[in-house]
Structure formats: structure tokens, C-alpha cells
mmCIF file of C-alpha atoms in Angstrom:
data_model
loop_
_atom_site.group_PDB
_atom_site.id
_atom_site.type_symbol
_atom_site.label_atom_id
_atom_site.label_comp_id
_atom_site.label_asym_id
_atom_site.label_seq_id
_atom_site.Cartn_x
_atom_site.Cartn_y
_atom_site.Cartn_z
ATOM 1 C CA MET Q 11 -16.684 -7.200 -16.136
ATOM 2 C CA SER Q 12 -15.451 -4.604 -18.358
ATOM 3 C CA ALA Q 13 -13.737 -1.492 -16.907
ATOM 4 C CA THR Q 14 -15.985 1.249 -16.636
ATOM 5 C CA PRO Q 15 -15.897 4.821 -15.528
ATOM 6 C CA SER Q 16 -16.309 5.671 -11.631
ATOM 7 C CA SER Q 17 -19.762 7.309 -11.204
ATOM 8 C CA PHE Q 18 -18.102 8.960 -8.070
ATOM 9 C CA PRO Q 19 -15.786 12.043 -9.232
ATOM 10 C CA ALA Q 20 -17.012 14.447 -11.191
ATOM 11 C CA VAL Q 21 -16.980 14.840 -14.857
ATOM 12 C CA ALA Q 22 -14.763 17.726 -14.580
ATOM 13 C CA ARG Q 23 -12.332 16.175 -12.655
ATOM 14 C CA ARG Q 24 -11.553 13.761 -15.176
ATOM 15 C CA GLY Q 25 -9.211 15.754 -16.661
ATOM 16 C CA LEU Q 26 -6.991 15.870 -13.622
ATOM 17 C CA ARG Q 27 -6.044 11.787 -13.964
ATOM 18 C CA TRP Q 28 -3.583 13.268 -17.361
ATOM 19 C CA LEU Q 29 -2.675 17.091 -15.675
ATOM 20 C CA PRO Q 30 0.180 14.760 -13.303
ATOM 21 C CA TRP Q 31 1.371 12.610 -16.097
ATOM 22 C CA LEU Q 32 1.813 16.082 -18.572
ATOM 23 C CA LEU Q 33 3.820 17.524 -15.614
ATOM 24 C CA ALA Q 34 6.376 14.829 -14.930
ATOM 25 C CA SER Q 35 7.165 14.607 -18.875
ATOM 26 C CA GLY Q 36 8.323 18.317 -19.739
ATOM 27 C CA LEU Q 37 4.077 8.493 19.734
ATOM 28 C CA LEU Q 38 5.232 11.656 18.762
ATOM 29 C CA LEU Q 39 3.898 14.876 19.117
ATOM 30 C CA SER Q 40 3.251 16.780 15.471
ATOM 31 C CA GLY Q 41 5.857 19.463 17.190
ATOM 32 C CA VAL Q 42 8.048 16.511 16.510
ATOM 33 C CA ALA Q 43 7.707 16.397 12.877
ATOM 34 C CA ALA Q 44 7.874 20.063 12.311
ATOM 35 C CA ALA Q 45 10.955 20.440 14.280
ATOM 36 C CA ALA Q 46 13.285 17.668 12.571
ATOM 37 C CA THR Q 47 15.207 18.576 9.357
ATOM 38 C CA PRO Q 48 12.683 17.912 6.357
ATOM 39 C CA THR Q 49 13.037 16.117 3.336
ATOM 40 C CA ALA Q 50 13.205 17.476 -0.042
ATOM 41 C CA ALA Q 51 9.633 16.772 -0.865
ATOM 42 C CA SER Q 52 8.892 19.569 0.997
ATOM 43 C CA ASP Q 53 10.470 21.531 -1.177
ATOM 44 C CA ARG Q 54 8.912 20.769 -4.522
ATOM 45 C CA THR Q 55 5.359 22.126 -5.806
ATOM 46 C CA PRO Q 56 2.953 19.812 -4.629
ATOM 47 C CA PRO Q 57 1.345 17.448 -7.662
ATOM 48 C CA ALA Q 58 -1.928 17.304 -9.196
ATOM 49 C CA GLU Q 59 -4.361 15.089 -7.149
ATOM 50 C CA LEU Q 60 -4.322 11.210 -8.276
ATOM 51 C CA VAL Q 61 -8.224 10.735 -9.441
ATOM 52 C CA ALA Q 62 -9.673 7.017 -9.136
ATOM 53 C CA ASP Q 63 -11.848 7.620 -12.075
ATOM 54 C CA ARG Q 64 -12.031 4.626 -13.138
ATOM 55 C CA GLN Q 65 -13.635 1.250 -11.163
ATOM 56 C CA VAL Q 66 -13.678 -2.398 -12.245
ATOM 57 C CA GLU Q 67 -15.597 -5.251 -10.813
ATOM 58 C CA ALA Q 68 -13.259 -7.747 -8.733
ATOM 59 C CA GLY Q 69 -13.837 -10.631 -6.827
ATOM 60 C CA ASP Q 70 -16.093 -9.573 -3.948
ATOM 61 C CA LEU Q 71 -15.120 -5.631 -5.116
ATOM 62 C CA ARG Q 72 -15.682 -2.547 -7.349
ATOM 63 C CA ILE Q 73 -12.516 -1.417 -7.320
ATOM 64 C CA GLY Q 74 -11.996 2.187 -7.821
ATOM 65 C CA TYR Q 75 -8.248 2.760 -9.176
ATOM 66 C CA ALA Q 76 -6.080 5.358 -11.539
ATOM 67 C CA ASP Q 77 -4.645 4.293 -14.897
ATOM 68 C CA LEU Q 78 -2.428 6.471 -16.546
ATOM 69 C CA GLY Q 79 0.157 5.802 -19.994
ATOM 70 C CA PRO Q 80 -0.932 4.152 -22.755
ATOM 71 C CA LYS Q 81 -3.281 1.446 -22.330
ATOM 72 C CA ARG Q 82 -1.111 -1.117 -24.592
ATOM 73 C CA GLY Q 83 1.880 -0.228 -22.268
ATOM 74 C CA GLU Q 84 3.866 -2.797 -19.933
ATOM 75 C CA VAL Q 85 1.474 -2.389 -17.113
ATOM 76 C CA ILE Q 86 3.061 -1.746 -13.467
ATOM 77 C CA ILE Q 87 0.324 -1.445 -10.669
ATOM 78 C CA LEU Q 88 1.543 0.316 -7.752
ATOM 79 C CA LEU Q 89 0.251 -0.791 -3.662
ATOM 80 C CA HIS Q 90 -0.495 1.914 -1.205
ATOM 81 C CA GLY Q 91 -0.247 1.354 2.460
ATOM 82 C CA TRP Q 92 -2.239 2.282 5.571
ATOM 83 C CA PRO Q 93 -3.217 5.187 6.375
ATOM 84 C CA TYR Q 94 -2.297 7.051 3.090
ATOM 85 C CA ASP Q 95 -4.244 5.873 -0.038
ATOM 86 C CA ILE Q 96 -3.359 6.395 -4.189
ATOM 87 C CA ASN Q 97 -1.666 9.891 -3.670
ATOM 88 C CA SER Q 98 1.676 8.435 -1.646
ATOM 89 C CA TYR Q 99 2.006 7.873 -5.946
ATOM 90 C CA ALA Q 100 1.035 11.408 -7.600
ATOM 91 C CA GLU Q 101 4.496 11.612 -8.853
ATOM 92 C CA VAL Q 102 5.560 8.253 -9.576
ATOM 93 C CA ALA Q 103 2.868 6.989 -11.040
ATOM 94 C CA PRO Q 104 2.646 9.886 -14.423
ATOM 95 C CA GLN Q 105 6.613 9.512 -14.215
ATOM 96 C CA LEU Q 106 6.373 5.868 -15.072
ATOM 97 C CA ALA Q 107 3.492 6.485 -17.525
ATOM 98 C CA ALA Q 108 5.521 8.988 -19.207
ATOM 99 C CA ARG Q 109 8.648 6.322 -20.072
ATOM 100 C CA GLY Q 110 5.418 4.266 -21.612
ATOM 101 C CA TYR Q 111 4.358 2.428 -18.915
ATOM 102 C CA ARG Q 112 0.558 1.706 -17.792
ATOM 103 C CA VAL Q 113 0.499 2.292 -14.900
ATOM 104 C CA ILE Q 114 -2.622 1.070 -12.402
ATOM 105 C CA VAL Q 115 -3.318 2.085 -8.820
ATOM 106 C CA PRO Q 116 -5.901 0.910 -7.033
ATOM 107 C CA HIS Q 117 -7.476 1.809 -3.738
ATOM 108 C CA LEU Q 118 -7.267 -1.294 -1.480
ATOM 109 C CA ARG Q 119 -10.356 -2.509 -0.161
ATOM 110 C CA GLY Q 120 -11.190 0.013 2.561
ATOM 111 C CA TYR Q 121 -10.071 3.458 1.022
ATOM 112 C CA GLY Q 122 -11.431 5.781 -1.121
ATOM 113 C CA THR Q 123 -14.051 4.854 -4.134
ATOM 114 C CA THR Q 124 -13.134 0.741 -3.831
ATOM 115 C CA ARG Q 125 -16.080 -0.719 -2.155
ATOM 116 C CA PHE Q 126 -17.815 -4.186 -1.620
ATOM 117 C CA LEU Q 127 -20.667 -5.741 -4.270
ATOM 118 C CA SER Q 128 -22.475 -7.054 -1.426
ATOM 119 C CA ALA Q 129 -23.639 -5.796 2.118
ATOM 120 C CA ASP Q 130 -23.450 -9.374 3.108
ATOM 121 C CA THR Q 131 -18.977 -9.849 2.527
ATOM 122 C CA PRO Q 132 -17.107 -10.275 5.536
ATOM 123 C CA ARG Q 133 -15.156 -7.146 6.170
ATOM 124 C CA ASN Q 134 -12.224 -8.793 6.027
ATOM 125 C CA GLY Q 135 -9.129 -6.966 6.149
ATOM 126 C CA GLN Q 136 -6.707 -10.685 6.386
ATOM 127 C CA PRO Q 137 -3.259 -10.087 4.128
ATOM 128 C CA ALA Q 138 -4.634 -12.931 1.915
ATOM 129 C CA ALA Q 139 -7.593 -11.158 0.818
ATOM 130 C CA LEU Q 140 -5.676 -8.145 0.272
ATOM 131 C CA ALA Q 141 -3.184 -9.822 -1.959
ATOM 132 C CA SER Q 142 -6.282 -11.595 -3.955
ATOM 133 C CA ASP Q 143 -7.687 -8.194 -5.009
ATOM 134 C CA VAL Q 144 -4.561 -8.143 -6.749
ATOM 135 C CA ILE Q 145 -4.823 -10.902 -8.654
ATOM 136 C CA ALA Q 146 -9.163 -10.110 -9.083
ATOM 137 C CA LEU Q 147 -7.694 -6.880 -10.451
ATOM 138 C CA MET Q 148 -5.473 -8.325 -12.532
ATOM 139 C CA ASP Q 149 -8.331 -10.742 -14.027
ATOM 140 C CA ALA Q 150 -10.716 -8.270 -14.135
ATOM 141 C CA LEU Q 151 -8.362 -6.088 -16.584
ATOM 142 C CA LYS Q 152 -7.591 -8.656 -18.336
ATOM 143 C CA ILE Q 153 -3.793 -8.353 -17.387
ATOM 144 C CA ARG Q 154 -1.850 -11.435 -17.609
ATOM 145 C CA ARG Q 155 1.431 -10.252 -16.116
ATOM 146 C CA ALA Q 156 2.383 -6.897 -14.564
ATOM 147 C CA THR Q 157 5.068 -5.523 -12.057
ATOM 148 C CA LEU Q 158 3.924 -4.331 -8.992
ATOM 149 C CA ALA Q 159 5.471 -1.918 -6.323
ATOM 150 C CA GLY Q 160 4.088 -1.540 -2.928
ATOM 151 C CA TYR Q 161 5.242 -0.098 0.764
ATOM 152 C CA ASP Q 162 3.827 -1.294 4.317
ATOM 153 C CA TRP Q 163 0.259 -2.987 3.246
ATOM 154 C CA GLY Q 164 0.894 -2.613 -0.406
ATOM 155 C CA ALA Q 165 4.400 -4.263 -0.153
ATOM 156 C CA ARG Q 166 2.407 -7.520 1.198
ATOM 157 C CA SER Q 167 -0.033 -7.869 -1.129
ATOM 158 C CA ALA Q 168 2.647 -7.312 -3.542
ATOM 159 C CA ASP Q 169 5.309 -9.908 -1.520
ATOM 160 C CA ILE Q 170 2.180 -12.557 -1.253
ATOM 161 C CA VAL Q 171 0.760 -12.487 -5.202
ATOM 162 C CA ALA Q 172 4.983 -12.502 -6.018
ATOM 163 C CA ALA Q 173 5.384 -15.933 -3.619
ATOM 164 C CA ILE Q 174 2.139 -17.967 -4.427
ATOM 165 C CA TRP Q 175 1.400 -16.606 -8.530
ATOM 166 C CA PRO Q 176 5.129 -15.886 -10.076
ATOM 167 C CA GLU Q 177 4.033 -16.607 -13.323
ATOM 168 C CA ARG Q 178 1.821 -13.136 -12.980
ATOM 169 C CA VAL Q 179 4.395 -10.678 -11.991
ATOM 170 C CA LYS Q 180 7.168 -9.911 -14.022
ATOM 171 C CA ALA Q 181 9.358 -7.889 -11.524
ATOM 172 C CA LEU Q 182 8.766 -6.550 -7.816
ATOM 173 C CA VAL Q 183 9.688 -3.617 -5.798
ATOM 174 C CA SER Q 184 9.132 -4.022 -1.977
ATOM 175 C CA VAL Q 185 9.843 -1.580 1.073
ATOM 176 C CA SER Q 186 10.830 -2.842 3.804
ATOM 177 C CA GLY Q 187 11.467 -6.203 2.147
ATOM 178 C CA TYR Q 188 9.610 -9.621 2.532
ATOM 179 C CA LEU Q 189 6.533 -8.605 4.780
ATOM 180 C CA ILE Q 190 4.723 -12.299 4.626
ATOM 181 C CA GLY Q 191 3.497 -13.698 8.082
ATOM 182 C CA SER Q 192 1.216 -15.835 10.289
ATOM 183 C CA GLN Q 193 -0.961 -15.508 12.891
ATOM 184 C CA GLU Q 194 1.594 -18.616 13.924
ATOM 185 C CA ALA Q 195 4.482 -16.701 13.473
ATOM 186 C CA SER Q 196 2.747 -13.683 15.270
ATOM 187 C CA ARG Q 197 2.144 -15.554 18.602
ATOM 188 C CA LYS Q 198 5.954 -15.144 19.530
ATOM 189 C CA PRO Q 199 6.786 -12.435 21.706
ATOM 190 C CA LEU Q 200 9.115 -9.598 20.795
ATOM 191 C CA PRO Q 201 11.552 -8.032 22.991
ATOM 192 C CA PRO Q 202 9.590 -4.560 24.537
ATOM 193 C CA SER Q 203 11.492 -2.131 22.393
ATOM 194 C CA ALA Q 204 9.757 -3.967 19.756
ATOM 195 C CA GLU Q 205 6.465 -4.318 20.762
ATOM 196 C CA LEU Q 206 5.929 -0.944 21.774
ATOM 197 C CA GLN Q 207 6.438 -0.322 17.912
ATOM 198 C CA TRP Q 208 3.278 -1.834 17.615
ATOM 199 C CA TRP Q 209 1.576 -0.114 20.217
ATOM 200 C CA TYR Q 210 -1.443 1.539 17.681
ATOM 201 C CA GLN Q 211 -2.339 -3.226 17.139
ATOM 202 C CA TYR Q 212 -2.792 -3.759 20.621
ATOM 203 C CA TYR Q 213 -5.068 -0.087 20.719
ATOM 204 C CA PHE Q 214 -6.840 -2.073 18.121
ATOM 205 C CA ALA Q 215 -7.210 -5.136 20.420
ATOM 206 C CA THR Q 216 -9.436 -3.732 22.511
ATOM 207 C CA GLU Q 217 -13.326 -2.173 22.177
ATOM 208 C CA ARG Q 218 -11.724 1.407 23.343
ATOM 209 C CA GLY Q 219 -9.408 1.413 20.495
ATOM 210 C CA GLN Q 220 -12.259 0.607 17.553
ATOM 211 C CA ALA Q 221 -13.825 3.506 19.019
ATOM 212 C CA GLY Q 222 -10.911 5.479 19.021
ATOM 213 C CA TYR Q 223 -10.421 5.041 15.413
ATOM 214 C CA THR Q 224 -13.570 5.676 14.389
ATOM 215 C CA GLN Q 225 -14.124 9.023 16.228
ATOM 216 C CA TYR Q 226 -10.281 10.620 15.509
ATOM 217 C CA THR Q 227 -9.271 8.582 12.350
ATOM 218 C CA HIS Q 228 -7.533 11.561 10.546
ATOM 219 C CA ASP Q 229 -5.985 12.573 13.616
ATOM 220 C CA PHE Q 230 -4.753 8.919 13.939
ATOM 221 C CA ALA Q 231 -3.403 8.533 10.557
ATOM 222 C CA ARG Q 232 -1.572 12.194 11.096
ATOM 223 C CA GLN Q 233 -0.288 10.642 14.467
ATOM 224 C CA ILE Q 234 0.545 7.716 12.111
ATOM 225 C CA TRP Q 235 2.286 9.468 9.526
ATOM 226 C CA GLN Q 236 4.756 11.606 11.926
ATOM 227 C CA LEU Q 237 5.883 8.603 13.783
ATOM 228 C CA ALA Q 238 6.850 6.493 10.371
ATOM 229 C CA SER Q 239 8.300 9.428 8.871
ATOM 230 C CA PRO Q 240 9.481 11.716 11.159
ATOM 231 C CA ARG Q 241 11.392 14.040 8.759
ATOM 232 C CA TRP Q 242 8.904 14.225 6.301
ATOM 233 C CA ALA Q 243 7.408 18.032 6.662
ATOM 234 C CA PHE Q 244 4.357 17.171 4.561
ATOM 235 C CA ASP Q 245 2.098 20.037 4.646
ATOM 236 C CA ASP Q 246 -2.100 20.310 5.445
ATOM 237 C CA ALA Q 247 -3.199 19.997 1.752
ATOM 238 C CA THR Q 248 -0.981 16.955 0.958
ATOM 239 C CA PHE Q 249 -2.115 14.802 4.124
ATOM 240 C CA ASN Q 250 -5.846 16.168 3.491
ATOM 241 C CA ARG Q 251 -6.212 14.374 -0.029
ATOM 242 C CA SER Q 252 -4.711 11.265 1.030
ATOM 243 C CA ALA Q 253 -7.225 11.825 4.898
ATOM 244 C CA ALA Q 254 -10.594 11.821 2.664
ATOM 245 C CA ALA Q 255 -9.736 7.928 1.413
ATOM 246 C CA LEU Q 256 -10.385 7.274 5.019
ATOM 247 C CA ASP Q 257 -13.769 7.932 4.576
ATOM 248 C CA ASN Q 258 -14.729 4.814 3.203
ATOM 249 C CA PRO Q 259 -17.233 3.383 5.234
ATOM 250 C CA ASP Q 260 -15.708 0.054 5.351
ATOM 251 C CA HIS Q 261 -12.308 1.591 6.385
ATOM 252 C CA VAL Q 262 -11.949 1.294 10.367
ATOM 253 C CA ALA Q 263 -13.978 -2.496 9.612
ATOM 254 C CA ILE Q 264 -11.178 -3.706 7.387
ATOM 255 C CA VAL Q 265 -8.012 -2.022 9.791
ATOM 256 C CA ILE Q 266 -9.467 -3.459 13.026
ATOM 257 C CA HIS Q 267 -10.088 -6.589 11.017
ATOM 258 C CA ASN Q 268 -6.361 -6.779 9.703
ATOM 259 C CA TYR Q 269 -4.479 -5.831 12.866
ATOM 260 C CA ARG Q 270 -6.903 -8.176 14.991
ATOM 261 C CA TRP Q 271 -6.537 -10.983 12.242
ATOM 262 C CA ARG Q 272 -2.393 -10.465 12.948
ATOM 263 C CA LEU Q 273 -2.847 -11.293 16.428
ATOM 264 C CA GLY Q 274 -5.208 -14.088 16.555
ATOM 265 C CA LEU Q 275 -8.240 -12.026 17.541
ATOM 266 C CA ALA Q 276 -10.201 -12.118 14.387
ATOM 267 C CA GLU Q 277 -11.112 -15.492 12.133
ATOM 268 C CA GLY Q 278 -10.264 -14.692 8.413
ATOM 269 C CA GLU Q 279 -12.599 -16.350 5.625
ATOM 270 C CA PRO Q 280 -12.502 -20.177 5.299
ATOM 271 C CA LYS Q 281 -12.166 -19.463 1.618
ATOM 272 C CA TYR Q 282 -8.448 -18.024 2.280
ATOM 273 C CA ALA Q 283 -7.660 -21.428 4.252
ATOM 274 C CA ALA Q 284 -5.085 -22.790 1.930
ATOM 275 C CA LEU Q 285 -3.765 -19.932 1.015
ATOM 276 C CA GLU Q 286 -2.740 -18.837 4.261
ATOM 277 C CA GLN Q 287 -1.206 -22.248 4.976
ATOM 278 C CA ARG Q 288 1.242 -21.659 2.346
ATOM 279 C CA LEU Q 289 1.878 -18.135 3.643
ATOM 280 C CA ALA Q 290 2.565 -19.990 7.218
ATOM 281 C CA GLN Q 291 5.589 -21.409 5.254
ATOM 282 C CA ALA Q 292 7.071 -18.098 4.337
ATOM 283 C CA PRO Q 293 7.365 -18.966 0.609
ATOM 284 C CA VAL Q 294 10.656 -17.593 -1.201
ATOM 285 C CA ILE Q 295 9.918 -14.833 -3.949
ATOM 286 C CA THR Q 296 11.899 -16.049 -7.036
ATOM 287 C CA VAL Q 297 10.652 -13.286 -9.347
ATOM 288 C CA PRO Q 298 13.438 -9.966 -9.693
ATOM 289 C CA THR Q 299 13.158 -7.738 -7.239
ATOM 290 C CA ILE Q 300 14.180 -4.394 -5.726
ATOM 291 C CA THR Q 301 14.135 -4.093 -1.737
ATOM 292 C CA ILE Q 302 14.066 -0.846 -0.536
ATOM 293 C CA GLU Q 303 14.182 0.945 2.769
ATOM 294 C CA GLY Q 304 14.166 4.135 4.321
ATOM 295 C CA ASP Q 305 17.135 5.874 6.684
ATOM 296 C CA ALA Q 306 14.601 7.425 8.555
ATOM 297 C CA ASN Q 307 12.118 4.632 8.378
ATOM 298 C CA GLY Q 308 9.736 4.738 12.065
ATOM 299 C CA ALA Q 309 7.606 2.292 11.121
ATOM 300 C CA PRO Q 310 7.720 -1.492 12.567
ATOM 301 C CA HIS Q 311 10.055 -3.457 10.002
ATOM 302 C CA PRO Q 312 13.118 -6.062 9.781
ATOM 303 C CA LYS Q 313 16.457 -5.206 8.765
ATOM 304 C CA PRO Q 314 18.034 -5.899 4.811
ATOM 305 C CA GLU Q 315 20.125 -8.527 6.572
ATOM 306 C CA ALA Q 316 17.427 -10.852 8.128
ATOM 307 C CA TYR Q 317 15.323 -11.168 4.740
ATOM 308 C CA ALA Q 318 17.342 -10.950 1.852
ATOM 309 C CA ALA Q 319 17.618 -14.904 1.501
ATOM 310 C CA LYS Q 320 13.987 -14.691 0.936
ATOM 311 C CA PHE Q 321 14.914 -13.045 -2.610
ATOM 312 C CA THR Q 322 16.193 -16.131 -4.501
ATOM 313 C CA GLY Q 323 15.581 -14.853 -7.812
ATOM 314 C CA LYS Q 324 17.549 -11.751 -9.872
ATOM 315 C CA TYR Q 325 18.045 -9.560 -6.248
ATOM 316 C CA GLU Q 326 18.761 -5.912 -4.883
ATOM 317 C CA HIS Q 327 18.178 -3.985 -1.985
ATOM 318 C CA ARG Q 328 19.052 -0.141 -1.865
ATOM 319 C CA THR Q 329 18.519 2.096 1.289
ATOM 320 C CA PHE Q 330 17.377 5.742 0.389
ATOM 321 C CA THR Q 331 18.720 8.664 2.498
ATOM 322 C CA GLY Q 332 18.349 11.695 3.633
ATOM 323 C CA GLY Q 333 16.076 11.279 6.115
ATOM 324 C CA ILE Q 334 13.376 8.740 3.906
ATOM 325 C CA GLY Q 335 11.139 7.250 6.291
ATOM 326 C CA HIS Q 336 8.115 5.193 6.104
ATOM 327 C CA ASN Q 337 6.456 6.074 2.296
ATOM 328 C CA PRO Q 338 9.209 6.442 -0.171
ATOM 329 C CA PRO Q 339 7.246 6.489 -3.336
ATOM 330 C CA GLN Q 340 5.978 10.097 -1.942
ATOM 331 C CA GLU Q 341 9.172 11.340 0.051
ATOM 332 C CA THR Q 342 11.504 10.637 -3.223
ATOM 333 C CA PRO Q 343 9.821 9.864 -6.033
ATOM 334 C CA ALA Q 344 12.621 10.082 -8.192
ATOM 335 C CA GLU Q 345 14.182 7.312 -6.679
ATOM 336 C CA PHE Q 346 11.412 4.981 -6.104
ATOM 337 C CA VAL Q 347 10.399 5.423 -10.149
ATOM 338 C CA GLN Q 348 13.970 4.299 -11.008
ATOM 339 C CA ALA Q 349 13.785 1.797 -8.673
ATOM 340 C CA VAL Q 350 11.054 0.900 -10.600
ATOM 341 C CA VAL Q 351 12.326 0.725 -13.933
ATOM 342 C CA ASP Q 352 15.572 -0.819 -12.794
ATOM 343 C CA ALA Q 353 13.928 -4.069 -11.588
ATOM 344 C CA ILE Q 354 11.868 -4.363 -14.754
ATOM 345 C CA HIS Q 355 15.169 -4.485 -16.192
ATOM 346 C CA LEU Q 356 16.756 -7.113 -13.398
#
């Protein structure tokens, strides 16, 4: 089905999707983040909201997405993580569009204006499903090949697409590098200090955790933002703009299933079994890639030297300095834009 304007935003909001493009072209407490030295992002004028004012039926979903730049431009797809939304790219997307790229920024399943087509479809958050959504989106929009960039869940999906469908990916930008995993790999225990970083995964494994995330979704998300980016002094307006996307009716179910699946406490869908078997072999990524790490990333992440050998094509790693945390596109958009452009030209 061809893309159609979303019925969710008001018509008056549609003009906002072009405003950023035009502008671009011319376990811690909240006090910890406030006390830390803020990154430069806190000094910038907040960008206009990135609006997912388009929708398209793709696979199991009706995906809501933002679409900036010339329709015939080279395509870049930007993928957000948990618990964030497309506004992680509120500055990145218009800057790339101003350079002549067509930039697609979709809400992942369980976020924003993305909805399941059927009430009977499992609310499946396994990585294979999320990555397959990217291919379904590309097929629905008739995009043969695109550059993919992402962080957190988005980086994992981009890695999977690049590894399994390299013919669909021109270049890759992946925050925290190689994030392809499997249930088998997750059975191996980590040292206590590493397990501590995954506290929320174990919380979500309990019914209490599911009830807690349901009741305190926004509070939980804010806590994760502060833990993952301890030197990012985001304000209430910035957080609230993204937190609204977490009010999606499928959000809690997707998140809980994702983390329970990782621990082998939830089953995946049979239709993804063959794909998961391939991913369990930790396939290499052959497409041109730039990996990124923030020097103040407070979220669990591997060291660059641990995954460099998984990228066998043209490859470069960059560490963003100055207190950059888990969400580089929002914390340091100019450097992220440059990484995407450079990856395309590797």
C-alpha cells in the first residue's frame, strides 16, 4: 500500500515537519544529572518537533514516520531507541535533508503513531521482528537501498538488516557498534558489575516490573535517560516531547516482551525462527560502517575493540567526547550528521 498522510496529527501540524529543515538550512537521582557538567546540547535553542505525519502499511504494522527532503534524494533511515522516539533526530533529520537526502524517521513498533493492523498479532518485541519492520517499511515505500543509522534498539535493528540483507544497505552508522545477540548468548552470566547495569531487564522479568512500568512509564523513561546520559542536561520540554510517544497502547507490551525474550523468558514468533538461527551465528557486517561511542555513555555497551572484527567492509570508529551519553544524535547532532555523511562516502 502506498504511503498516505497520517490521520493522527492535525492539519495545522503538518507545516511543522518542514520548519526544522528550513531552520537547519539557513540508578541515579535527577539531581545527579543536574549537578553534572551539561553537554553543549543544553545551550542550543530547542528544535521544532519532528512530526510523524505520514503512515504506510508495512508488514504487521501501519508505521508512522517523518519524511523530509527531496523525494528523489538518496535515502537515509534513522532509527530511534528505548525509551526515546523520533525526536532524537529533530536536528539531525533536517540537517541531512538540507544536504539533499531524503530522510525517513519511523516510530518503532509500540511508539508514537505506529499501530498494529490486527488486534490478534502478538505484541512481539524480539529483535528479529523489529529489524523485519525496517525491511517491510522499505518495501512499502519502494526503497531498494538506504543508509541506516541508529542507536540502542535502532542500532540493533540496523545491524541486523545490514548483516542479513546487505544488498539493501548502502552504509551503516551504529552507536555502540555490533549489537546482534541471541537468546543462547544471553544465557551466559556476566560479572556482577555488568549485571547491575541491566537491573531494569530483571525488573521487567517480574509481574511487579510490568505493573511498575505500566504505572510509571514516563518516570521510568526519565530515569533511564538520566542514567544513560548522565551529563546531558535535557529540559522538561525535551523529555515531554518524546515521552508522549510512549503512550502508544502497545508500548508496555513490546518493551516487556523484548527484555523477557532476551532472557529466554518469552517465546518469539515461529516466522522469525530461521532469522534468529542466522543471528545466533553472529554474522559479520560487510557494508561500509562507522560505529560511534559517547565518552559518557552510562548504558550497558561493549567496548569498540570487542566488536571491530565483526565489521569486515570499510570501517571506522569514532568516540564523541565532551560528556556525550547514550543518545548521540540528540546530544551532539552536528557530529552525528557528519558521521552519516562520511559513512555514505566511505
